[in-house]
Short mmCIF file of C-alpha atoms in Angstrom, two decimals:
data_model
loop_
_atom_site.label_atom_id
_atom_site.label_comp_id
_atom_site.label_asym_id
_atom_site.label_seq_id
_atom_site.Cartn_x
_atom_site.Cartn_y
_atom_site.Cartn_z
CA UNK A 1 127.08 68.12 111.26
CA UNK A 2 128.13 71.39 110.53
CA UNK A 3 128.18 73.77 113.58
CA UNK A 4 126.15 77.11 112.89
CA UNK A 5 126.38 80.81 114.18
CA UNK A 6 123.47 82.10 116.20
CA UNK A 7 121.03 83.02 113.05
CA UNK A 8 120.04 86.35 112.81
CA UNK A 9 123.03 87.72 115.44
CA UNK A 10 121.34 91.68 115.49
CA UNK A 11 118.13 93.30 115.67
CA UNK A 12 117.49 93.44 112.10
CA UNK A 13 114.48 95.99 111.32
CA UNK A 14 111.36 95.01 111.21
CA UNK A 15 110.28 95.70 107.57
CA UNK A 16 113.26 94.26 106.24
CA UNK A 17 112.51 90.46 108.36
CA UNK A 18 109.14 91.52 106.36
CA UNK A 19 110.63 92.61 102.68
CA UNK A 20 113.29 88.61 103.22
CA UNK A 21 110.23 86.03 103.15
CA UNK A 22 109.23 88.32 99.29
CA UNK A 23 112.63 87.41 97.87
CA UNK A 24 112.61 83.97 99.31
CA UNK A 25 109.32 82.94 97.35
CA UNK A 26 111.12 84.80 93.97
CA UNK A 27 113.37 82.84 94.72
CA UNK A 28 111.66 80.07 94.96
CA UNK A 29 110.44 80.97 91.51
CA UNK A 30 113.41 81.29 89.18
CA UNK A 31 114.16 77.66 90.56
CA UNK A 32 110.92 76.25 89.61
CA UNK A 33 111.49 77.68 86.05
CA UNK A 34 115.07 76.26 86.25
CA UNK A 35 116.93 79.76 86.94
CA UNK A 36 120.23 79.39 88.21
CA UNK A 37 121.08 81.70 89.36
CA UNK A 38 119.18 85.56 90.40
CA UNK A 39 120.02 89.94 90.86
CA UNK A 40 118.93 92.42 93.39
CA UNK A 41 117.84 93.70 89.98
CA UNK A 42 115.69 90.35 88.54
CA UNK A 43 113.85 90.34 91.61
CA UNK A 44 113.28 94.31 91.81
CA UNK A 45 111.92 93.97 88.48
CA UNK A 46 108.99 90.88 89.59
CA UNK A 47 108.48 92.68 92.87
CA UNK A 48 108.31 96.52 92.25
CA UNK A 49 110.96 97.13 95.55
CA UNK A 50 114.70 99.40 94.96
CA UNK A 51 116.76 97.13 93.68
CA UNK A 52 119.30 99.34 96.27
CA UNK A 53 116.60 98.51 99.05
CA UNK A 54 116.31 94.99 97.88
CA UNK A 55 121.11 94.38 98.40
CA UNK A 56 120.67 96.39 101.72
CA UNK A 57 118.42 94.26 103.26
CA UNK A 58 120.19 90.95 101.31
CA UNK A 59 123.50 92.29 103.21
CA UNK A 60 122.08 91.13 106.74
CA UNK A 61 121.91 87.15 105.19
CA UNK A 62 125.06 85.39 105.26
CA UNK A 63 124.39 85.38 101.71
CA UNK A 64 127.42 86.66 98.49
CA UNK A 65 126.28 87.18 95.02
CA UNK A 66 128.82 87.65 92.17
CA UNK A 67 128.93 90.73 89.50
CA UNK A 68 126.84 90.34 86.88
CA UNK A 69 125.59 87.02 87.96
CA UNK A 70 124.08 87.22 91.01
CA UNK A 71 123.01 85.24 93.58
CA UNK A 72 122.99 81.15 93.27
CA UNK A 73 119.91 80.18 93.39
CA UNK A 74 119.73 77.48 95.68
CA UNK A 75 122.55 79.35 98.22
CA UNK A 76 120.22 82.26 98.50
CA UNK A 77 117.56 79.87 99.04
CA UNK A 78 118.48 78.40 102.04
CA UNK A 79 120.19 81.55 103.47
CA UNK A 80 117.17 82.76 103.48
CA UNK A 81 114.68 80.03 104.68
CA UNK A 82 117.85 79.79 107.87
CA UNK A 83 118.13 83.30 108.19
CA UNK A 84 114.16 83.77 108.43
CA UNK A 85 114.35 80.56 111.17
CA UNK A 86 112.24 78.75 108.57
CA UNK A 87 114.21 75.47 109.02
CA UNK A 88 114.27 74.99 112.36
CA UNK A 89 111.52 73.75 114.93
CA UNK A 90 110.29 75.58 116.90
CA UNK A 91 107.62 74.28 119.87
CA UNK A 92 104.52 76.38 120.53
CA UNK A 93 101.28 75.94 122.81
CA UNK A 94 98.47 77.51 121.23
CA UNK A 95 95.26 78.90 123.64
CA UNK A 96 92.38 78.95 123.12
CA UNK A 97 90.29 76.59 120.58
CA UNK A 98 87.70 78.71 119.41
CA UNK A 99 86.85 79.04 115.67
CA UNK A 100 90.53 80.85 115.03
CA UNK A 101 92.50 78.70 117.28
CA UNK A 102 90.99 75.21 115.97
CA UNK A 103 91.83 77.03 112.16
CA UNK A 104 95.69 77.31 113.12
CA UNK A 105 96.32 74.24 114.43
CA UNK A 106 94.11 72.40 110.88
CA UNK A 107 97.30 74.64 109.17
CA UNK A 108 100.19 72.16 108.31
CA UNK A 109 101.67 74.81 106.07
CA UNK A 110 102.99 76.94 109.73
CA UNK A 111 105.78 73.40 110.41
CA UNK A 112 106.37 74.01 106.73
CA UNK A 113 107.88 77.18 107.59
CA UNK A 114 109.28 76.42 111.19
CA UNK A 115 106.37 76.75 113.37
CA UNK A 116 105.53 73.21 115.02
CA UNK A 117 102.53 73.44 117.12
CA UNK A 118 102.66 70.32 120.12
CA UNK A 119 99.49 71.23 121.96
CA UNK A 120 96.50 73.30 122.72
CA UNK A 121 94.90 73.85 125.54
CA UNK A 122 90.80 75.25 126.20
CA UNK A 123 88.67 74.48 129.10
CA UNK A 124 85.68 73.59 126.88
CA UNK A 125 85.04 69.83 127.27
CA UNK A 126 83.36 69.91 123.75
CA UNK A 127 87.77 69.63 122.88
CA UNK A 128 89.66 68.68 125.27
CA UNK A 129 90.43 64.90 124.80
CA UNK A 130 90.32 65.22 121.11
CA UNK A 131 93.10 65.77 118.05
CA UNK A 132 92.73 68.75 116.04
CA UNK A 133 95.13 68.21 113.13
CA UNK A 134 97.00 66.28 114.44
CA UNK A 135 97.77 68.19 117.90
CA UNK A 136 96.30 67.17 120.94
CA UNK A 137 93.93 69.12 123.14
CA UNK A 138 94.56 69.45 127.11
CA UNK A 139 92.90 71.18 130.08
CA UNK A 140 94.09 74.70 130.27
CA UNK A 141 95.23 73.74 133.86
CA UNK A 142 97.63 71.33 133.04
CA UNK A 143 99.51 74.52 130.96
CA UNK A 144 102.58 74.35 133.82
CA UNK A 145 102.97 70.90 134.20
CA UNK A 146 103.34 70.64 130.34
CA UNK A 147 105.84 72.94 130.03
CA UNK A 148 108.14 71.01 132.19
CA UNK A 149 107.69 68.24 129.91
CA UNK A 150 108.34 70.30 126.64
CA UNK A 151 110.46 72.24 125.67
CA UNK A 152 108.21 75.71 124.03
CA UNK A 153 109.21 79.39 123.99
CA UNK A 154 106.26 80.04 121.74
CA UNK A 155 102.74 80.87 122.75
CA UNK A 156 99.82 80.98 120.32
CA UNK A 157 97.25 83.26 121.54
CA UNK A 158 94.19 82.78 120.52
CA UNK A 159 91.85 83.07 123.23
CA UNK A 160 88.97 85.56 123.56
CA UNK A 161 89.60 88.79 124.11
CA UNK A 162 88.09 88.97 128.07
CA UNK A 163 90.86 86.14 129.07
CA UNK A 164 93.14 87.87 127.20
CA UNK A 165 95.64 89.39 129.15
CA UNK A 166 94.74 86.96 132.26
CA UNK A 167 96.10 83.38 129.89
CA UNK A 168 99.25 85.66 128.84
CA UNK A 169 100.27 87.16 132.40
CA UNK A 170 99.82 82.47 133.26
CA UNK A 171 101.40 81.51 129.76
CA UNK A 172 104.84 84.16 130.76
CA UNK A 173 104.36 82.81 134.72
CA UNK A 174 104.98 79.52 133.12
CA UNK A 175 108.15 80.14 131.06
CA UNK A 176 106.42 81.20 127.57
CA UNK A 177 108.72 83.92 126.16
CA UNK A 178 107.53 85.00 122.75
CA UNK A 179 103.31 85.59 122.62
CA UNK A 180 102.27 85.42 118.57
CA UNK A 181 99.14 87.41 119.75
CA UNK A 182 95.99 86.77 117.48
CA UNK A 183 93.73 88.63 119.12
CA UNK A 184 92.31 92.67 118.72
CA UNK A 185 93.29 92.78 121.74
CA UNK A 186 96.59 94.90 122.96
CA UNK A 187 97.85 92.83 125.67
CA UNK A 188 100.50 93.70 128.25
CA UNK A 189 104.14 92.06 128.45
CA UNK A 190 107.56 92.47 130.42
CA UNK A 191 110.35 94.30 128.12
CA UNK A 192 111.93 90.89 127.28
CA UNK A 193 108.98 89.26 126.13
CA UNK A 194 108.65 88.94 122.38
CA UNK A 195 105.11 90.52 121.50
CA UNK A 196 103.65 89.29 117.43
CA UNK A 197 100.64 90.71 117.07
CA UNK A 198 98.75 89.51 114.15
CA UNK A 199 95.01 90.63 113.98
CA UNK A 200 93.47 89.73 111.30
CA UNK A 201 90.72 92.27 112.11
CA UNK A 202 92.60 95.18 111.74
CA UNK A 203 93.76 93.81 108.37
CA UNK A 204 90.08 93.42 107.27
CA UNK A 205 89.66 97.41 109.27
CA UNK A 206 92.55 98.71 106.57
CA UNK A 207 91.03 96.55 103.53
CA UNK A 208 87.14 97.77 104.17
CA UNK A 209 87.97 101.82 104.78
CA UNK A 210 90.69 101.75 101.65
CA UNK A 211 88.20 99.56 99.72
CA UNK A 212 85.34 102.57 100.11
CA UNK A 213 87.43 105.41 99.56
CA UNK A 214 87.87 103.78 96.10
CA UNK A 215 84.52 102.73 95.68
CA UNK A 216 83.63 106.54 96.22
CA UNK A 217 86.30 107.69 93.44
CA UNK A 218 84.18 105.19 90.62
CA UNK B 1 65.44 103.29 109.09
CA UNK B 2 68.43 105.70 109.01
CA UNK B 3 70.39 106.56 106.41
CA UNK B 4 74.43 106.63 107.10
CA UNK B 5 76.84 109.52 105.69
CA UNK B 6 79.36 107.11 104.06
CA UNK B 7 81.25 105.52 106.09
CA UNK B 8 85.40 106.62 106.82
CA UNK B 9 85.24 109.70 104.28
CA UNK B 10 88.36 110.28 103.83
CA UNK B 11 91.62 108.35 103.57
CA UNK B 12 92.01 107.37 107.12
CA UNK B 13 95.99 106.53 107.96
CA UNK B 14 96.63 103.14 108.13
CA UNK B 15 98.34 103.36 111.54
CA UNK B 16 95.28 104.61 113.15
CA UNK B 17 93.14 101.96 111.56
CA UNK B 18 95.72 99.50 113.52
CA UNK B 19 94.98 101.24 116.47
CA UNK B 20 90.68 101.23 116.33
CA UNK B 21 90.34 97.84 117.13
CA UNK B 22 92.73 98.75 120.24
CA UNK B 23 90.36 101.00 121.90
CA UNK B 24 86.91 98.81 120.25
CA UNK B 25 88.34 95.14 122.45
CA UNK B 26 89.03 97.00 125.44
CA UNK B 27 85.18 99.19 125.39
CA UNK B 28 84.05 95.71 125.54
CA UNK B 29 85.67 94.81 127.51
CA UNK B 30 84.85 97.62 129.71
CA UNK B 31 81.45 97.35 128.98
CA UNK B 32 81.06 93.57 129.65
CA UNK B 33 82.59 95.04 133.50
CA UNK B 34 79.30 97.10 133.50
CA UNK B 35 81.16 100.54 132.42
CA UNK B 36 78.62 103.46 131.14
CA UNK B 37 82.04 105.81 129.97
CA UNK B 38 85.10 105.47 128.87
CA UNK B 39 87.92 108.13 128.59
CA UNK B 40 90.98 107.93 126.14
CA UNK B 41 93.03 108.27 129.32
CA UNK B 42 91.18 105.14 130.72
CA UNK B 43 92.01 103.54 127.45
CA UNK B 44 95.87 105.03 127.41
CA UNK B 45 96.73 103.10 130.92
CA UNK B 46 95.36 100.05 130.49
CA UNK B 47 96.47 99.64 126.65
CA UNK B 48 99.78 102.18 127.10
CA UNK B 49 98.89 104.39 124.41
CA UNK B 50 99.35 108.27 124.50
CA UNK B 51 95.82 109.70 125.42
CA UNK B 52 96.58 112.51 123.39
CA UNK B 53 97.03 110.15 119.98
CA UNK B 54 94.11 108.14 121.53
CA UNK B 55 91.60 111.37 121.55
CA UNK B 56 93.09 112.07 117.62
CA UNK B 57 92.90 108.41 116.11
CA UNK B 58 88.92 108.98 117.82
CA UNK B 59 88.81 112.38 115.99
CA UNK B 60 88.48 109.62 113.04
CA UNK B 61 85.46 108.51 114.39
CA UNK B 62 81.81 110.20 114.49
CA UNK B 63 81.41 109.65 118.39
CA UNK B 64 82.04 112.83 120.94
CA UNK B 65 83.24 112.52 124.27
CA UNK B 66 82.30 114.45 127.44
CA UNK B 67 84.82 117.03 129.26
CA UNK B 68 85.65 114.79 132.53
CA UNK B 69 83.39 111.78 131.61
CA UNK B 70 83.77 110.36 128.32
CA UNK B 71 82.50 108.70 126.44
CA UNK B 72 79.43 106.30 126.48
CA UNK B 73 80.30 103.16 126.03
CA UNK B 74 77.72 102.03 123.89
CA UNK B 75 77.90 104.64 121.36
CA UNK B 76 81.92 103.95 121.84
CA UNK B 77 81.44 101.07 120.20
CA UNK B 78 78.87 100.67 117.95
CA UNK B 79 80.82 104.03 116.00
CA UNK B 80 83.67 102.04 116.31
CA UNK B 81 82.47 98.67 114.54
CA UNK B 82 80.47 101.09 111.87
CA UNK B 83 83.18 103.03 111.13
CA UNK B 84 85.60 99.68 110.87
CA UNK B 85 82.98 98.20 108.77
CA UNK B 86 82.95 95.45 111.13
CA UNK B 87 79.09 96.29 111.12
CA UNK B 88 78.53 96.02 107.06
CA UNK B 89 79.06 92.12 104.77
CA UNK B 90 81.77 92.48 102.34
CA UNK B 91 80.40 89.43 100.13
CA UNK B 92 84.57 87.91 98.85
CA UNK B 93 85.92 84.92 96.77
CA UNK B 94 89.04 81.91 98.66
CA UNK B 95 90.97 81.65 96.29
CA UNK B 96 92.77 78.29 96.92
CA UNK B 97 91.40 75.72 99.00
CA UNK B 98 94.91 74.79 100.71
CA UNK B 99 96.20 73.89 104.47
CA UNK B 100 96.03 77.84 105.23
CA UNK B 101 92.68 78.38 102.20
CA UNK B 102 90.48 75.79 104.44
CA UNK B 103 91.65 76.91 107.76
CA UNK B 104 90.38 80.13 107.09
CA UNK B 105 86.75 78.78 105.45
CA UNK B 106 86.51 77.63 108.97
CA UNK B 107 86.94 80.27 110.70
CA UNK B 108 83.45 81.79 110.90
CA UNK B 109 85.65 84.65 112.93
CA UNK B 110 85.65 86.57 110.06
CA UNK B 111 82.08 86.78 109.89
CA UNK B 112 80.90 88.71 112.90
CA UNK B 113 84.21 91.46 111.23
CA UNK B 114 82.42 91.88 107.99
CA UNK B 115 83.54 89.28 106.55
CA UNK B 116 81.09 86.83 104.62
CA UNK B 117 82.67 83.95 102.49
CA UNK B 118 80.63 83.22 99.95
CA UNK B 119 82.58 80.76 97.64
CA UNK B 120 85.90 79.09 96.62
CA UNK B 121 87.97 78.12 94.47
CA UNK B 122 89.79 75.45 93.69
CA UNK B 123 90.95 73.30 90.79
CA UNK B 124 91.34 70.00 93.01
CA UNK B 125 88.66 67.16 92.13
CA UNK B 126 89.09 66.15 96.38
CA UNK B 127 87.70 69.40 97.38
CA UNK B 128 85.49 70.82 94.03
CA UNK B 129 81.43 70.70 95.05
CA UNK B 130 82.67 70.34 99.04
CA UNK B 131 81.69 72.50 101.68
CA UNK B 132 83.60 73.78 103.87
CA UNK B 133 82.82 75.27 106.67
CA UNK B 134 79.41 75.83 105.04
CA UNK B 135 80.74 77.28 102.00
CA UNK B 136 81.02 76.10 98.71
CA UNK B 137 83.51 75.41 96.70
CA UNK B 138 83.64 75.47 92.63
CA UNK B 139 85.79 75.24 90.00
CA UNK B 140 88.44 77.65 89.39
CA UNK B 141 86.05 78.19 85.72
CA UNK B 142 83.34 78.94 87.09
CA UNK B 143 84.95 81.83 88.46
CA UNK B 144 83.81 84.30 85.67
CA UNK B 145 80.60 83.17 85.64
CA UNK B 146 79.08 83.03 89.63
CA UNK B 147 81.01 86.65 89.67
CA UNK B 148 78.65 87.82 87.49
CA UNK B 149 75.37 86.62 89.99
CA UNK B 150 76.95 87.04 93.41
CA UNK B 151 77.82 91.12 94.34
CA UNK B 152 81.46 89.71 95.48
CA UNK B 153 84.57 93.18 95.40
CA UNK B 154 87.38 90.63 98.15
CA UNK B 155 89.37 88.42 97.03
CA UNK B 156 91.02 85.82 99.75
CA UNK B 157 94.51 85.04 97.98
CA UNK B 158 95.72 81.29 99.73
CA UNK B 159 96.92 80.15 96.55
CA UNK B 160 100.88 78.15 96.11
CA UNK B 161 103.18 81.18 95.23
CA UNK B 162 103.41 80.08 91.39
CA UNK B 163 100.43 80.66 90.58
CA UNK B 164 99.51 83.94 92.83
CA UNK B 165 99.97 86.49 90.47
CA UNK B 166 97.93 85.01 87.45
CA UNK B 167 94.70 84.55 89.87
CA UNK B 168 95.03 87.98 90.86
CA UNK B 169 95.65 89.26 87.44
CA UNK B 170 92.25 86.47 86.70
CA UNK B 171 90.79 87.88 90.37
CA UNK B 172 90.83 91.26 88.56
CA UNK B 173 89.65 90.78 85.68
CA UNK B 174 86.74 89.46 86.89
CA UNK B 175 86.56 92.10 88.66
CA UNK B 176 87.85 92.09 92.08
CA UNK B 177 88.32 95.22 93.56
CA UNK B 178 90.06 94.59 96.60
CA UNK B 179 92.53 91.77 97.51
CA UNK B 180 93.49 90.00 100.83
CA UNK B 181 96.57 88.32 100.38
CA UNK B 182 97.92 85.61 102.94
CA UNK B 183 100.89 84.41 100.18
CA UNK B 184 104.21 85.12 100.60
CA UNK B 185 104.49 86.42 97.69
CA UNK B 186 103.82 89.87 96.15
CA UNK B 187 101.91 90.30 93.76
CA UNK B 188 100.92 93.44 91.17
CA UNK B 189 98.02 95.27 90.95
CA UNK B 190 96.98 98.62 89.03
CA UNK B 191 96.63 101.38 90.98
CA UNK B 192 93.07 101.15 92.01
CA UNK B 193 93.35 97.46 93.52
CA UNK B 194 93.35 97.79 97.22
CA UNK B 195 95.60 94.54 98.55
CA UNK B 196 95.63 93.80 101.83
CA UNK B 197 98.67 91.90 102.81
CA UNK B 198 98.40 89.20 105.86
CA UNK B 199 102.20 87.53 105.20
CA UNK B 200 102.02 85.04 108.65
CA UNK B 201 104.75 84.09 107.81
CA UNK B 202 106.41 87.06 107.69
CA UNK B 203 105.27 87.43 110.80
CA UNK B 204 106.68 84.56 112.53
CA UNK B 205 110.55 85.80 110.72
CA UNK B 206 109.84 88.71 112.96
CA UNK B 207 109.03 86.84 116.60
CA UNK B 208 112.05 84.17 115.76
CA UNK B 209 113.98 86.96 115.07
CA UNK B 210 113.29 88.92 118.22
CA UNK B 211 113.18 85.44 120.16
CA UNK B 212 116.83 84.97 118.83
CA UNK B 213 117.45 88.18 120.54
CA UNK B 214 115.92 88.03 123.39
CA UNK B 215 117.40 84.31 124.03
CA UNK B 216 120.81 85.37 123.53
CA UNK B 217 120.44 87.64 126.52
CA UNK B 218 119.97 84.99 128.72
#
């Protein structure tokens, strides 16, 4: 077994972190087509981002390219997956087994990118005790007790907005360190708690607005 | 019936569009608690954004507040929902009924925010002909024919990355004007086509990195 240095030593800029998965999927495609090497210039031609930007982004990742040849595709894929945390298993709980919460429990894709939801919490007797997508649903009151057994640091927040803050506070009290917030509510947390907002509704709003603008041009 | 001006006249800045749903959910909470008025200062205290920024964002929306009283909560909610396009029904097709695609079909929440998925396409005989979350799944070959019947402008992209570009091209050929891209692949489109990227995996990568940074501080 090889001991690894802790991944992603510093605080990598968020735009870089958001672009790296694009390079990863590009490298996977090249590999699928039988390619052995890939250069930032080639990636650039495919995804329309400056080659110098790509090289700069990849400089955060522990991978070295060779002049005129580029990166070894296998090495680049492994380095990116490692760096992005996709090869680790990060255990998580999900809070709020409504429509979106249930959908996320059924999305087995998340586990391939390092997020393993090991339990869900709700107060609805219709879902408590069930398995959704293979994940057990517990009563919310069991959260603190479960926390002592499982090694969970991440909470996925998919509750209604009127309890979003209350559940957030409880999660943090119980020991959750990072919250993936799918609600359209802006939660307040202490400084050391990580929050990642993924509001599908905000993204929809942007898309509708842009579509309206384009439609009016026609 | 009242005739409305076309919504969101100009190109509203994306950060504004992303913040407006926060104000909306805040207004809904105030209403739920029996409040009649809400000011940008009150919203500011709740969600930790500058009151002046909030006032500026809300100036894009067709709603007027009253000095020392603020906005009428009902009016603000209606104006925001209208402006964000959540009160319209935007028909959409979904492409790729895998794990994430199936999960989105089951998420009935999207329709409350204006996105009505009316059909899905795949090539897998196991899902073709089925109804998932009440939405019929068709063979991908039927797409162009269906497009002529339904009035659909939005495509939700949840296919594997190796066919993401190919399916994108087909969607656009068939008449799709806006693409909600859930794949971690950066698709290329003509300038007039709207793309909204929602890569859950990119968000995960950001969260894992930030969590690692915090953990190393302890």
